[in-house]
Coordinates of N, CA and C in Angstrom, one line a residue:
Chain A
T23 N 104.4 75.4 89.2 CA 103.4 75.4 90.3 C 102.1 75.8 89.9
Q24 N 101.1 75.1 90.1 CA 99.7 75.3 89.7 C 99.1 76.5 90.5
L25 N 98.5 77.4 89.9 CA 97.9 78.5 90.6 C 96.7 78.1 91.5
L26 N 96.0 77.0 91.0 CA 94.9 76.5 91.7 C 95.2 75.0 92.0
E27 N 95.4 74.7 93.2 CA 95.9 73.4 93.7 C 94.6 72.6 94.1
Q28 N 94.3 71.6 93.2 CA 93.1 70.8 93.6 C 93.6 69.5 94.2
S29 N 92.8 69.0 95.3 CA 93.1 67.7 95.8 C 91.9 67.1 96.4
P30 N 91.9 65.7 96.4 CA 93.0 64.8 96.0 C 92.9 64.7 94.4
Q31 N 93.9 64.2 93.9 CA 93.9 64.1 92.3 C 93.1 62.8 91.9
F32 N 93.1 61.8 92.7 CA 92.3 60.7 92.5 C 91.6 60.2 93.8
L33 N 90.3 59.8 93.6 CA 89.5 59.4 94.7 C 88.6 58.2 94.3
S34 N 88.8 57.1 95.0 CA 88.0 55.9 94.7 C 87.3 55.4 96.0
I35 N 85.9 55.6 96.0 CA 85.2 55.3 97.2 C 84.0 54.3 96.9
Q36 N 83.4 53.8 98.0 CA 82.2 53.0 97.8 C 81.0 53.8 97.9
E37 N 79.9 53.2 97.1 CA 78.6 53.9 97.2 C 78.2 54.2 98.6
G38 N 77.6 55.4 98.8 CA 77.1 55.7 100.1 C 78.0 56.5 101.0
E39 N 79.4 56.5 100.6 CA 80.4 57.3 101.4 C 80.2 58.8 101.1
N40 N 80.8 59.6 102.0 CA 80.9 61.1 101.8 C 82.3 61.3 101.4
L41 N 82.5 62.4 100.6 CA 83.8 62.9 100.2 C 83.9 64.5 100.1
T42 N 85.1 65.0 100.2 CA 85.3 66.3 99.9 C 86.5 66.5 99.0
V43 N 86.3 67.5 98.1 CA 87.4 67.8 97.2 C 87.8 69.4 97.5
Y44 N 89.0 69.6 97.4 CA 89.6 70.8 97.9 C 90.2 71.6 96.7
C45 N 90.1 73.0 96.7 CA 90.7 73.8 95.6 C 91.3 74.9 96.4
N46 N 92.7 75.0 96.3 CA 93.3 76.1 97.1 C 94.3 76.9 96.3
S47 N 94.5 78.1 96.8 CA 95.3 79.1 96.0 C 95.7 80.1 97.0
S48 N 96.8 80.9 96.5 CA 97.3 82.0 97.4 C 96.7 83.3 96.7
S49 N 96.1 83.1 95.6 CA 95.5 84.3 94.9 C 94.0 84.5 95.2
V50 N 93.5 85.7 95.0 CA 92.1 86.0 95.3 C 91.4 85.8 93.9
F51 N 90.2 85.3 94.0 CA 89.4 85.0 92.8 C 88.1 85.9 92.9
S52 N 87.8 86.5 91.7 CA 86.4 87.1 91.7 C 85.2 86.2 91.7
S53 N 85.5 85.1 91.1 CA 84.5 84.1 91.2 C 85.1 82.7 90.9
L54 N 84.5 81.7 91.4 CA 84.9 80.3 91.2 C 83.8 79.5 90.7
Q55 N 84.3 78.6 89.8 CA 83.2 77.6 89.2 C 83.7 76.2 89.4
W56 N 82.7 75.3 89.6 CA 83.0 74.0 89.6 C 82.2 73.3 88.4
Y57 N 83.0 72.4 87.8 CA 82.6 71.7 86.7 C 82.7 70.1 86.9
R58 N 82.1 69.4 86.1 CA 82.3 67.9 86.0 C 82.3 67.6 84.5
Q59 N 83.3 66.8 84.2 CA 83.6 66.4 82.9 C 83.7 64.9 82.7
E60 N 82.9 64.4 81.7 CA 82.8 63.0 81.3 C 83.8 62.9 80.1
P61 N 84.3 61.5 79.9 CA 85.2 61.4 78.8 C 84.4 61.7 77.5
G62 N 85.2 62.4 76.6 CA 84.8 62.8 75.3 C 83.8 63.9 75.3
E63 N 83.6 64.5 76.5 CA 82.6 65.6 76.6 C 83.4 66.8 77.2
G64 N 82.6 68.0 76.9 CA 83.1 69.2 77.6 C 82.7 69.3 79.0
P65 N 83.4 70.2 79.8 CA 83.1 70.4 81.3 C 81.6 71.0 81.3
V66 N 80.8 70.4 82.2 CA 79.6 70.9 82.5 C 79.5 71.6 83.8
L67 N 79.0 72.9 83.8 CA 79.0 73.7 84.9 C 78.0 73.1 85.9
L68 N 78.6 73.1 87.2 CA 77.8 72.7 88.5 C 77.2 73.9 89.2
V69 N 78.3 74.9 89.5 CA 77.9 76.0 90.3 C 78.9 77.0 90.1
T70 N 78.4 78.3 90.4 CA 79.3 79.4 90.4 C 79.2 80.1 91.8
V71 N 80.3 80.4 92.4 CA 80.3 81.1 93.6 C 81.1 82.4 93.6
V72 N 80.5 83.5 94.1 CA 81.1 84.7 93.9 C 81.4 85.5 95.2
T73 N 80.7 85.2 96.3 CA 80.9 85.9 97.6 C 81.6 85.1 98.5
G74 N 82.7 85.7 99.2 CA 83.4 85.1 100.3 C 82.4 84.5 101.3
G75 N 82.7 83.2 101.7 CA 81.8 82.6 102.7 C 80.6 82.0 102.2
E76 N 80.4 82.2 100.8 CA 79.1 81.6 100.3 C 79.1 80.1 100.3
V77 N 77.9 79.6 100.6 CA 77.7 78.1 100.5 C 76.4 77.9 99.6
K78 N 76.6 77.0 98.6 CA 75.5 76.7 97.7 C 75.3 75.2 97.7
K79 N 74.0 74.7 97.7 CA 73.8 73.3 97.6 C 73.0 73.0 96.3
L80 N 73.5 71.8 95.9 CA 72.8 71.3 94.7 C 72.6 69.7 95.0
K81 N 71.4 69.5 95.4 CA 71.1 68.1 95.9 C 72.0 67.6 96.8
R82 N 72.8 66.6 96.6 CA 73.8 66.0 97.5 C 75.1 66.7 97.5
L83 N 75.3 67.8 96.6 CA 76.5 68.5 96.5 C 76.5 69.7 97.2
T84 N 77.5 70.1 98.1 CA 77.6 71.4 98.8 C 78.9 72.0 98.4
F85 N 78.8 73.3 97.9 CA 79.9 74.0 97.5 C 80.2 75.3 98.5
Q86 N 81.5 75.4 98.8 CA 81.8 76.5 99.7 C 82.9 77.3 99.1
F87 N 82.7 78.7 99.2 CA 83.8 79.5 98.8 C 84.3 80.2 100.0
G88 N 85.7 80.1 100.2 CA 86.4 80.6 101.3 C 86.1 82.1 101.6
D89 N 86.3 82.5 102.9 CA 85.9 83.9 103.2 C 86.8 84.9 102.5
A90 N 88.1 84.4 102.3 CA 89.1 85.3 101.5 C 89.0 85.1 100.1
R91 N 88.1 84.3 99.6 CA 87.9 84.0 98.2 C 89.3 83.4 97.6
K92 N 90.0 82.7 98.3 CA 91.3 82.0 97.8 C 91.0 80.6 97.8
D93 N 90.1 80.0 98.2 CA 89.8 78.5 98.3 C 88.4 78.1 98.2
S94 N 88.1 76.9 97.9 CA 86.7 76.4 97.8 C 86.7 74.9 98.0
S95 N 85.6 74.4 98.3 CA 85.5 72.8 98.6 C 84.1 72.5 98.0
L96 N 84.1 71.2 97.6 CA 83.0 70.5 97.1 C 82.9 69.3 97.9
H97 N 81.7 69.2 98.6 CA 81.4 68.0 99.5 C 80.2 67.2 98.8
I98 N 80.4 66.0 98.7 CA 79.4 65.1 98.2 C 78.9 64.2 99.3
T99 N 77.6 64.1 99.5 CA 77.0 63.3 100.5 C 76.5 62.0 99.9
A100 N 76.7 60.8 100.6 CA 76.2 59.6 100.1 C 76.4 59.5 98.5
A101 N 77.6 59.3 98.2 CA 78.0 59.3 96.8 C 77.4 58.1 96.1
Q102 N 77.0 58.3 94.8 CA 76.5 57.2 94.0 C 77.3 57.0 92.8
P103 N 77.2 55.9 92.2 CA 78.0 55.6 90.9 C 77.9 56.5 89.9
G104 N 76.7 57.3 89.7 CA 76.5 58.3 88.8 C 77.3 59.5 89.1
D105 N 77.9 59.6 90.2 CA 78.7 60.8 90.6 C 80.1 60.7 89.9
T106 N 80.5 59.5 89.5 CA 81.8 59.3 88.9 C 82.0 60.3 87.8
G107 N 83.2 60.9 87.8 CA 83.7 61.8 86.6 C 84.9 62.6 87.2
L108 N 85.3 63.5 86.4 CA 86.4 64.4 86.6 C 85.8 65.6 87.1
Y109 N 86.1 66.1 88.3 CA 85.6 67.4 88.9 C 86.7 68.4 88.8
L110 N 86.3 69.5 88.3 CA 87.3 70.6 88.0 C 86.8 71.9 88.7
C111 N 87.8 72.5 89.4 CA 87.5 73.9 89.9 C 88.2 74.8 88.9
A112 N 87.6 76.0 88.8 CA 88.2 77.0 87.9 C 87.8 78.4 88.4
G113 N 88.8 79.3 88.5 CA 88.5 80.6 89.1 C 88.9 81.7 88.1
A114 N 88.2 82.8 88.3 CA 88.6 84.0 87.5 C 89.4 84.9 88.6
L115 N 90.7 85.1 88.3 CA 91.5 85.8 89.2 C 91.1 87.3 89.1
E116 N 91.2 88.0 90.3 CA 90.7 89.4 90.3 C 91.7 90.2 89.4
T117 N 92.8 89.8 89.0 CA 93.7 90.5 88.2 C 93.7 90.1 86.7
S118 N 92.9 89.1 86.3 CA 92.9 88.6 85.0 C 91.6 88.6 84.3
G119 N 90.7 89.4 84.7 CA 89.4 89.6 84.0 C 88.6 88.3 84.1
S120 N 87.9 87.8 83.1 CA 87.0 86.7 83.2 C 87.7 85.4 82.7
R121 N 88.9 85.4 82.3 CA 89.5 84.1 81.9 C 89.5 83.2 83.1
L122 N 89.4 81.9 82.8 CA 89.3 80.9 83.9 C 90.7 80.3 84.0
T123 N 91.1 80.1 85.3 CA 92.3 79.3 85.6 C 91.8 78.0 86.3
F124 N 92.2 76.9 85.7 CA 91.6 75.6 86.2 C 92.7 74.8 87.1
G125 N 92.1 74.2 88.0 CA 92.8 73.2 88.7 C 93.0 71.9 87.9
E126 N 93.8 71.0 88.4 CA 94.2 69.8 87.6 C 93.1 68.9 87.6
G127 N 92.1 68.9 88.5 CA 91.0 68.1 88.4 C 91.1 67.0 89.5
T128 N 90.0 66.4 89.8 CA 89.9 65.2 90.9 C 89.0 64.2 90.1
Q129 N 89.7 63.0 89.8 CA 89.2 62.0 89.2 C 88.4 61.1 90.2
L130 N 87.1 61.1 90.3 CA 86.2 60.5 91.3 C 85.7 59.2 90.7
T131 N 85.8 58.1 91.4 CA 85.2 56.8 91.1 C 84.5 56.4 92.2
V132 N 83.2 56.1 91.9 CA 82.2 55.6 93.1 C 81.9 54.2 92.6
N133 N 82.3 53.3 93.5 CA 82.1 51.8 93.1 C 80.8 51.4 93.8
P134 N 80.0 50.6 93.0 CA 78.6 50.1 93.6 C 78.9 49.2 94.8
Chain B
D24 N 72.8 69.5 77.3 CA 73.2 70.3 76.1 C 73.5 71.7 76.6
S25 N 74.8 72.1 76.4 CA 75.2 73.5 76.9 C 74.8 74.5 76.1
G26 N 74.4 74.2 74.8 CA 73.9 75.3 73.8 C 75.1 75.8 73.0
V27 N 76.4 75.4 73.4 CA 77.6 75.7 72.6 C 77.9 74.5 71.7
T28 N 78.1 75.0 70.3 CA 78.3 74.0 69.3 C 79.7 74.1 68.8
Q29 N 80.4 73.0 68.7 CA 81.8 73.0 68.2 C 81.9 72.0 67.1
T30 N 82.4 72.4 66.0 CA 82.7 71.4 64.8 C 84.2 71.7 64.2
P31 N 84.8 70.6 63.6 CA 84.3 69.3 63.9 C 84.5 68.7 65.2
K32 N 84.1 67.4 65.5 CA 84.3 66.7 66.7 C 85.6 66.1 66.8
H33 N 86.1 65.7 65.6 CA 87.4 65.1 65.6 C 88.2 65.6 64.3
L34 N 89.5 65.8 64.4 CA 90.3 66.2 63.3 C 91.6 65.4 63.3
I35 N 92.0 64.7 62.3 CA 93.3 64.1 62.1 C 93.9 64.7 61.0
T36 N 95.2 65.0 61.2 CA 96.0 65.7 60.1 C 97.4 65.5 60.4
A37 N 98.2 66.0 59.6 CA 99.7 65.7 59.6 C 100.4 67.0 60.0
T38 N 101.6 66.9 60.5 CA 102.4 68.0 60.9 C 102.6 68.9 59.8
G39 N 102.8 70.2 60.0 CA 102.9 71.3 59.0 C 101.6 71.8 58.4
Q40 N 100.6 71.0 58.8 CA 99.3 71.4 58.0 C 98.6 72.6 58.9
R41 N 97.5 73.1 58.3 CA 96.6 74.1 59.0 C 95.3 73.6 59.1
V42 N 94.6 73.9 60.3 CA 93.3 73.5 60.5 C 92.4 74.7 61.1
T43 N 91.1 74.7 60.9 CA 90.3 75.7 61.5 C 89.2 75.0 62.3
L44 N 89.1 75.4 63.6 CA 88.0 74.8 64.6 C 87.0 76.0 64.7
R45 N 85.7 75.5 64.6 CA 84.6 76.5 64.7 C 83.7 76.3 66.0
C46 N 83.3 77.4 66.4 CA 82.4 77.4 67.6 C 81.3 78.3 67.5
S47 N 80.1 77.8 67.9 CA 78.9 78.7 67.9 C 78.5 79.0 69.3
P48 N 78.5 80.1 69.9 CA 78.1 80.2 71.3 C 76.6 80.0 71.5
R49 N 76.2 80.0 72.8 CA 74.9 80.0 73.2 C 74.2 81.2 72.6
S50 N 72.8 81.1 72.4 CA 72.1 82.2 72.0 C 72.2 83.3 72.9
G51 N 72.5 84.5 72.5 CA 72.5 85.7 73.5 C 73.9 85.9 74.0
D52 N 74.8 84.9 74.1 CA 76.1 85.1 74.6 C 77.0 86.0 73.8
L53 N 77.7 86.9 74.3 CA 78.6 87.7 73.5 C 80.1 87.3 73.6
S54 N 80.5 86.6 74.7 CA 81.8 86.3 74.9 C 82.0 84.8 74.4
V55 N 83.2 84.7 73.8 CA 83.7 83.3 73.4 C 85.1 83.2 74.0
Y56 N 85.4 82.1 74.6 CA 86.7 81.8 75.1 C 87.1 80.5 74.4
W57 N 88.5 80.3 74.2 CA 89.0 79.2 73.7 C 90.1 78.5 74.8
Y58 N 89.8 77.3 74.9 CA 90.9 76.6 75.9 C 91.3 75.4 75.3
Q59 N 92.6 74.9 75.8 CA 93.2 73.7 75.2 C 93.4 72.8 76.3
Q60 N 93.1 71.6 76.2 CA 93.2 70.5 77.3 C 94.0 69.5 76.8
S61 N 95.2 69.3 77.4 CA 96.0 68.2 77.1 C 96.3 67.5 78.4
L62 N 96.8 66.1 78.3 CA 96.9 65.3 79.4 C 98.0 65.8 80.3
D63 N 99.0 66.5 79.9 CA 100.0 67.0 80.9 C 99.8 68.4 81.4
Q64 N 99.0 69.0 80.7 CA 98.8 70.5 81.1 C 97.4 70.8 81.7
G65 N 96.4 70.0 81.5 CA 95.1 70.4 82.0 C 94.6 71.3 81.0
L66 N 93.5 72.0 81.6 CA 92.8 73.0 80.8 C 93.5 74.4 80.9
Q67 N 93.9 74.8 79.7 CA 94.7 76.2 79.6 C 94.0 77.1 78.7
F68 N 93.8 78.4 79.3 CA 93.1 79.5 78.6 C 94.0 79.9 77.4
L69 N 93.4 80.1 76.1 CA 94.1 80.5 75.0 C 93.7 82.0 74.6
I70 N 92.4 82.3 74.5 CA 92.1 83.6 74.0 C 90.6 83.9 74.3
H71 N 90.3 85.1 74.4 CA 88.8 85.5 74.7 C 88.5 86.7 73.7
Y72 N 87.3 86.5 73.2 CA 86.7 87.5 72.3 C 85.3 87.9 72.9
Y73 N 85.1 89.2 72.8 CA 83.8 89.9 73.3 C 83.2 90.6 72.2
N74 N 82.0 90.2 71.6 CA 81.3 91.0 70.7 C 82.3 91.4 69.4
G75 N 83.1 90.4 69.0 CA 83.9 90.7 67.8 C 85.3 91.1 68.2
E76 N 85.5 91.6 69.4 CA 86.8 92.2 69.8 C 87.7 91.2 70.7
E77 N 89.0 91.1 70.4 CA 89.8 90.5 71.3 C 90.0 91.1 72.7
R78 N 89.8 90.4 73.7 CA 89.8 90.9 75.0 C 91.0 90.5 75.9
A79 N 91.4 89.3 75.7 CA 92.5 88.8 76.5 C 93.2 87.6 75.8
K80 N 94.5 87.5 76.0 CA 95.3 86.4 75.4 C 95.9 85.7 76.5
G81 N 95.9 84.3 76.4 CA 96.7 83.5 77.4 C 97.9 83.0 76.7
N82 N 98.2 81.7 77.1 CA 99.4 81.1 76.4 C 99.2 80.7 75.0
I83 N 98.8 81.4 74.1 CA 98.4 81.1 72.8 C 99.7 81.3 72.0
L84 N 100.1 80.3 71.2 CA 101.2 80.3 70.3 C 100.9 81.3 69.1
E85 N 102.1 81.8 68.6 CA 102.0 82.6 67.4 C 101.4 82.0 66.2
R86 N 101.5 80.7 66.2 CA 101.0 79.9 65.1 C 99.5 79.8 65.2
F87 N 99.0 80.1 66.3 CA 97.5 80.1 66.5 C 96.9 81.5 66.3
S88 N 95.7 81.5 65.8 CA 94.9 82.8 65.8 C 93.5 82.6 65.9
A89 N 92.8 83.5 66.2 CA 91.3 83.5 66.4 C 90.6 84.7 65.8
Q90 N 89.3 84.4 65.6 CA 88.5 85.7 65.4 C 87.0 85.4 65.7
Q91 N 86.3 86.4 66.0 CA 84.9 86.3 66.2 C 84.2 87.1 65.2
F92 N 83.2 86.5 64.5 CA 82.6 87.2 63.4 C 81.3 87.9 63.9
P93 N 80.7 88.8 63.0 CA 79.5 89.5 63.4 C 78.4 88.8 63.9
D94 N 78.3 87.5 63.5 CA 77.1 86.7 63.9 C 77.5 85.9 65.3
L95 N 78.7 86.4 65.8 CA 79.3 85.9 67.2 C 79.9 84.5 67.1
H96 N 79.9 83.8 66.0 CA 80.6 82.6 66.0 C 82.1 82.8 65.9
S97 N 82.9 81.9 66.4 CA 84.2 82.2 66.4 C 85.0 81.0 65.8
E98 N 86.2 81.3 65.3 CA 87.1 80.2 64.6 C 88.5 80.4 65.2
L99 N 89.0 79.2 65.5 CA 90.3 79.1 65.9 C 91.1 78.5 64.9
N100 N 92.3 79.2 64.4 CA 93.1 78.6 63.3 C 94.3 78.3 63.9
L101 N 94.7 77.0 63.5 CA 96.1 76.5 64.1 C 96.9 76.2 62.8
S102 N 98.1 76.6 62.7 CA 98.8 76.5 61.5 C 100.2 75.8 61.8
S103 N 101.0 75.4 60.8 CA 102.3 74.8 61.0 C 102.2 73.8 62.2
L104 N 101.2 72.9 62.1 CA 101.0 72.1 63.2 C 102.1 71.1 63.6
E105 N 102.2 71.0 64.8 CA 103.3 70.1 65.4 C 102.6 68.9 66.2
L106 N 103.4 67.9 66.5 CA 102.8 66.8 67.2 C 102.3 67.2 68.5
G107 N 103.0 68.0 69.2 CA 102.6 68.7 70.5 C 101.3 69.3 70.5
D108 N 100.8 69.7 69.4 CA 99.5 70.4 69.3 C 98.3 69.5 69.5
S109 N 98.6 68.2 69.5 CA 97.5 67.2 69.7 C 96.9 67.5 71.0
A110 N 95.5 67.7 71.1 CA 94.9 68.0 72.3 C 93.4 68.2 72.0
L111 N 92.6 68.3 73.1 CA 91.3 68.8 73.0 C 91.2 70.2 73.0
Y112 N 90.4 70.8 72.2 CA 90.3 72.3 72.1 C 88.8 72.6 72.4
F113 N 88.6 73.4 73.5 CA 87.2 73.7 73.9 C 86.9 75.1 73.7
C114 N 85.7 75.4 73.3 CA 85.1 76.7 73.2 C 84.1 76.8 74.3
A115 N 84.1 78.1 75.1 CA 83.2 78.2 76.0 C 82.5 79.5 75.7
S116 N 81.3 79.8 76.2 CA 80.6 81.1 75.9 C 79.9 81.7 77.3
S117 N 79.8 82.9 77.4 CA 79.1 83.5 78.6 C 78.5 84.8 78.0
S118 N 77.7 85.4 78.9 CA 77.0 86.7 78.5 C 78.0 87.8 78.6
G119 N 79.1 87.5 79.2 CA 80.1 88.7 79.4 C 80.2 89.1 80.9
G120 N 81.3 89.5 81.4 CA 81.4 89.9 82.7 C 82.1 88.8 83.5
I121 N 82.7 89.3 84.6 CA 83.7 88.5 85.3 C 83.0 87.3 86.0
A122 N 81.9 87.6 86.6 CA 81.2 86.5 87.5 C 80.2 85.6 86.7
Q123 N 80.2 85.9 85.3 CA 79.2 85.2 84.6 C 79.8 83.8 84.3
P124 N 79.0 82.7 84.5 CA 79.4 81.4 84.3 C 79.8 81.2 82.8
Q125 N 80.7 80.3 82.5 CA 81.1 79.9 81.2 C 80.5 78.5 80.9
H126 N 79.9 78.4 79.7 CA 79.3 77.1 79.3 C 80.1 76.5 78.2
F127 N 80.5 75.3 78.2 CA 81.5 74.8 77.3 C 80.9 73.8 76.4
G128 N 81.4 73.9 75.1 CA 81.1 72.9 74.1 C 81.7 71.5 74.4
D129 N 81.4 70.5 73.5 CA 82.0 69.2 73.7 C 83.5 69.1 73.1
G130 N 84.0 70.2 72.6 CA 85.3 70.2 72.0 C 85.6 69.6 70.8
T131 N 86.8 69.8 70.3 CA 87.3 69.2 69.0 C 88.5 68.4 69.4
R132 N 88.6 67.2 69.1 CA 89.8 66.5 69.3 C 90.7 66.5 68.1
L133 N 91.9 67.1 68.3 CA 92.9 67.3 67.2 C 94.0 66.3 67.4
S134 N 94.2 65.5 66.4 CA 95.3 64.5 66.5 C 96.3 64.8 65.3
I135 N 97.5 65.0 65.6 CA 98.5 65.3 64.7 C 99.3 63.9 64.5
L136 N 99.4 63.5 63.2 CA 100.2 62.2 62.9 C 101.5 62.6 62.5

């Protein structure tokens, strides 16, 4: 069983549509980070959230950290083909220091 | 560019061999983390060093070891390699601290033949 359940695993949508990716756990996280990874490259940090209930916006991307710091979501508005990639959530458990526990990832494809 | 440099980018070797992966963290970062990414396991934490000292170990095999040098670069040594060790190995660095973001290098792709 994954400590961080990420859903959906695959998502294929048309340009202009909205989408939400979810990251859920029964454990509490000190912080949670969202990354985007392209083939052959390392994960690129999008955002870090640390406070329960926190909402951060990055252009068309909106990130939310659950009040209890057990879950998070990534919402993309008006998706574009350039948003295509593997989106990963990763959290630092309260009991495990700064090491990151990763979700399995959401492979997003935005079709023109 | 994350500022984290990993070499080599690709490694192809045979079972039973030993390899060394190198990581240079971002300027000013004291923490270095190593992760393994395989198709069936996703990204898994291996080990964390802070300013030269080991801070935490994850699911790292006994055949694997790491160290962080005084100039803060780190090396991950993999020995007695098995086919199942084929994976992407990533290094990440941060300034230290639980809420500090980790920045990843582009990884080393290890292929065991």
